[in-house]
Short mmCIF file of C-alpha atoms in Angstrom, two decimals:
data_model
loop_
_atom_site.label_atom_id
_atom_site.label_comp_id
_atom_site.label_asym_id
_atom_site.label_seq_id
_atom_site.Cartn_x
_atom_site.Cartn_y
_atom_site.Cartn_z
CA UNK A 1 0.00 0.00 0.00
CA UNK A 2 3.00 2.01 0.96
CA UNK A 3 4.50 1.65 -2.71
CA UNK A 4 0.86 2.94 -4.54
CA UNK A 5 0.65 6.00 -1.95
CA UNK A 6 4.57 6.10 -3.37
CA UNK A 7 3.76 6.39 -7.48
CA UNK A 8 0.93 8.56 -6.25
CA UNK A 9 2.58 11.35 -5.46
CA UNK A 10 5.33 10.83 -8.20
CA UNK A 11 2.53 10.54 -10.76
CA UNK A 12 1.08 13.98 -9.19
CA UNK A 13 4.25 15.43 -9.60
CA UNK A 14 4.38 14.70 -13.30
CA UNK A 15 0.94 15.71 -14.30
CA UNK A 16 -0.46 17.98 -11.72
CA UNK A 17 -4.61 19.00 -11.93
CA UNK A 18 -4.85 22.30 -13.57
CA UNK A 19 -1.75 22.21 -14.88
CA UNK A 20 -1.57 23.78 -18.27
CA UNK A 21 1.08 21.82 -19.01
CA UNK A 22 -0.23 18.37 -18.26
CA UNK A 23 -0.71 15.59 -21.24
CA UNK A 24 -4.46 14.25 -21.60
CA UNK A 25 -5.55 11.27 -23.55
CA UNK A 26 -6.55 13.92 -26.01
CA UNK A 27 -3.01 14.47 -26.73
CA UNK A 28 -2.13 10.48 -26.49
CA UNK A 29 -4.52 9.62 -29.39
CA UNK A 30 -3.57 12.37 -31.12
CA UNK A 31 0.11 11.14 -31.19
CA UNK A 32 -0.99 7.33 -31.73
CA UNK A 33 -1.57 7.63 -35.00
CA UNK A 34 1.63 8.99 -35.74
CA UNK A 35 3.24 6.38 -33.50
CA UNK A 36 1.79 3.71 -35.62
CA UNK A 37 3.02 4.91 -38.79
CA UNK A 38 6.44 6.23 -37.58
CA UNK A 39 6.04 9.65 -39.25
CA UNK A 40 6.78 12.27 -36.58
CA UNK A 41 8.39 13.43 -33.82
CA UNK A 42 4.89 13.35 -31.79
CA UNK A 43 5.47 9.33 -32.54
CA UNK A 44 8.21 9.05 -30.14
CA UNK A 45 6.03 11.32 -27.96
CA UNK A 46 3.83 8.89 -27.34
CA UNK A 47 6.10 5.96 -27.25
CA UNK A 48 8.19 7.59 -24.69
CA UNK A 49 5.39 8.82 -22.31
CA UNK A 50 3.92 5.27 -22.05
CA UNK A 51 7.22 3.70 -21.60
CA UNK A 52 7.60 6.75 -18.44
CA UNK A 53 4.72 5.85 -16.82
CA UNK A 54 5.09 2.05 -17.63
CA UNK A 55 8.63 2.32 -16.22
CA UNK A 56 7.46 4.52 -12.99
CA UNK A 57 4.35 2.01 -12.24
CA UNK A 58 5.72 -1.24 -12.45
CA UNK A 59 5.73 -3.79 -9.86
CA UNK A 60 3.81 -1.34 -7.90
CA UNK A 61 0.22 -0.49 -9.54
CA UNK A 62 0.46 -3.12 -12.39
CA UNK A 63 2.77 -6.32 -12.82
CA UNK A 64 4.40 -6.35 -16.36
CA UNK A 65 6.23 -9.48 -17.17
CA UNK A 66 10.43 -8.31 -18.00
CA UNK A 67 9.86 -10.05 -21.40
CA UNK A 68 6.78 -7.47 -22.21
CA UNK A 69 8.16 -4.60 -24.78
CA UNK A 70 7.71 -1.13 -25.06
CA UNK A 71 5.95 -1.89 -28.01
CA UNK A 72 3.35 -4.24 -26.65
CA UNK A 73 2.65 -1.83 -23.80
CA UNK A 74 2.25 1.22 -27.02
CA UNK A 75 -0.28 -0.79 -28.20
CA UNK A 76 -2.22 -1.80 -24.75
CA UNK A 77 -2.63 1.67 -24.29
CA UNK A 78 -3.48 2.66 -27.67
CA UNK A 79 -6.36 -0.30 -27.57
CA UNK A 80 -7.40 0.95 -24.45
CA UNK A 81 -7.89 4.90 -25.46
CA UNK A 82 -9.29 3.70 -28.54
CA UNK A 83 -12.02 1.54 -26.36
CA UNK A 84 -12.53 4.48 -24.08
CA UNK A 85 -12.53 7.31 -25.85
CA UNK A 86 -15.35 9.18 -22.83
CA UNK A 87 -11.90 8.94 -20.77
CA UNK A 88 -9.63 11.47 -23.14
CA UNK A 89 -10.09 14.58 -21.13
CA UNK A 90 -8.37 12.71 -18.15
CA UNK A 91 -4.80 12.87 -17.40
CA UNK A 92 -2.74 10.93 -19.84
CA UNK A 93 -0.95 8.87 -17.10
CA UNK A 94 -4.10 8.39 -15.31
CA UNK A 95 -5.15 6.76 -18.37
CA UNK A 96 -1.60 4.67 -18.86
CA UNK A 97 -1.79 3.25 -15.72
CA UNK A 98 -5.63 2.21 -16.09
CA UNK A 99 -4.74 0.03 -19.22
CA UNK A 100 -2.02 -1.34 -17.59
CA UNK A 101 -3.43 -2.23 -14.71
CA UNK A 102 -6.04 -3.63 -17.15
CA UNK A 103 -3.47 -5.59 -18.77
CA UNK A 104 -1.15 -6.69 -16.08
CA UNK A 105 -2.97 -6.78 -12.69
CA UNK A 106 -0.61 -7.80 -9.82
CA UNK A 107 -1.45 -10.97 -7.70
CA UNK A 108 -2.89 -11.08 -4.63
CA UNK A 109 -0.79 -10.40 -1.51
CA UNK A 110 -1.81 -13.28 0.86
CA UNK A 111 -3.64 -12.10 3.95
CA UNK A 112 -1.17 -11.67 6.80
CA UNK A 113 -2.46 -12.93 10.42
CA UNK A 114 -1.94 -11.01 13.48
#
């Protein structure tokens, strides 16, 4: 519990509420696109800011396998705006971390006795 409260507050520090400067899934599926084709510089936007969060997150709020690639996790997220597109306006890392957590729920923690 300690660890979520943890990428909380790093998460907060990276894309504050009313922050001007924050991403949104608008921006992610703007970029996706792009990503998909390979065209831009906005495609390595979007590669790289899913690969932050993924990289900040894991083993904490979601459970990625080492053998999972950047690429696979690109394209979880990309299925997952596309599937949920009432969700855009949110923060774009709140919206990372919900497909990956989707994706790649951690297991249980068995109950400890007292």
């Amino acid at each position: 519990m300690a660890h979520k409260a943890i990428y909380a507050l790093m998460v907060a520090g990276l894309a504050t509420s009313g922050n001007a400067n924050a991403f949104s899934g608008n921006d992610l599926i703007k970029w996706l696109p792009e990503y998909e084709q390979g065209t831009s510089l906005n495609s390595g936007m979007y590669l790289g800011y899913v690969s932050g969060v993924a990289d900040i997150g894991n083993n904490i709020l979601f459970c990625a396998k080492s053998t999972v690639t950047r690429g696979q996790l690109a394209a979880i997220v990309g299925k997952y705006l596309r599937n949920n597109p009432e969700s855009w306006q949110e923060e774009a890392s709140t919206l990372v971390t919900a497909a990956l957590e989707k994706a790649f729920p951690c297991p249980e923690a068995p109950a400890k006795n007292k």
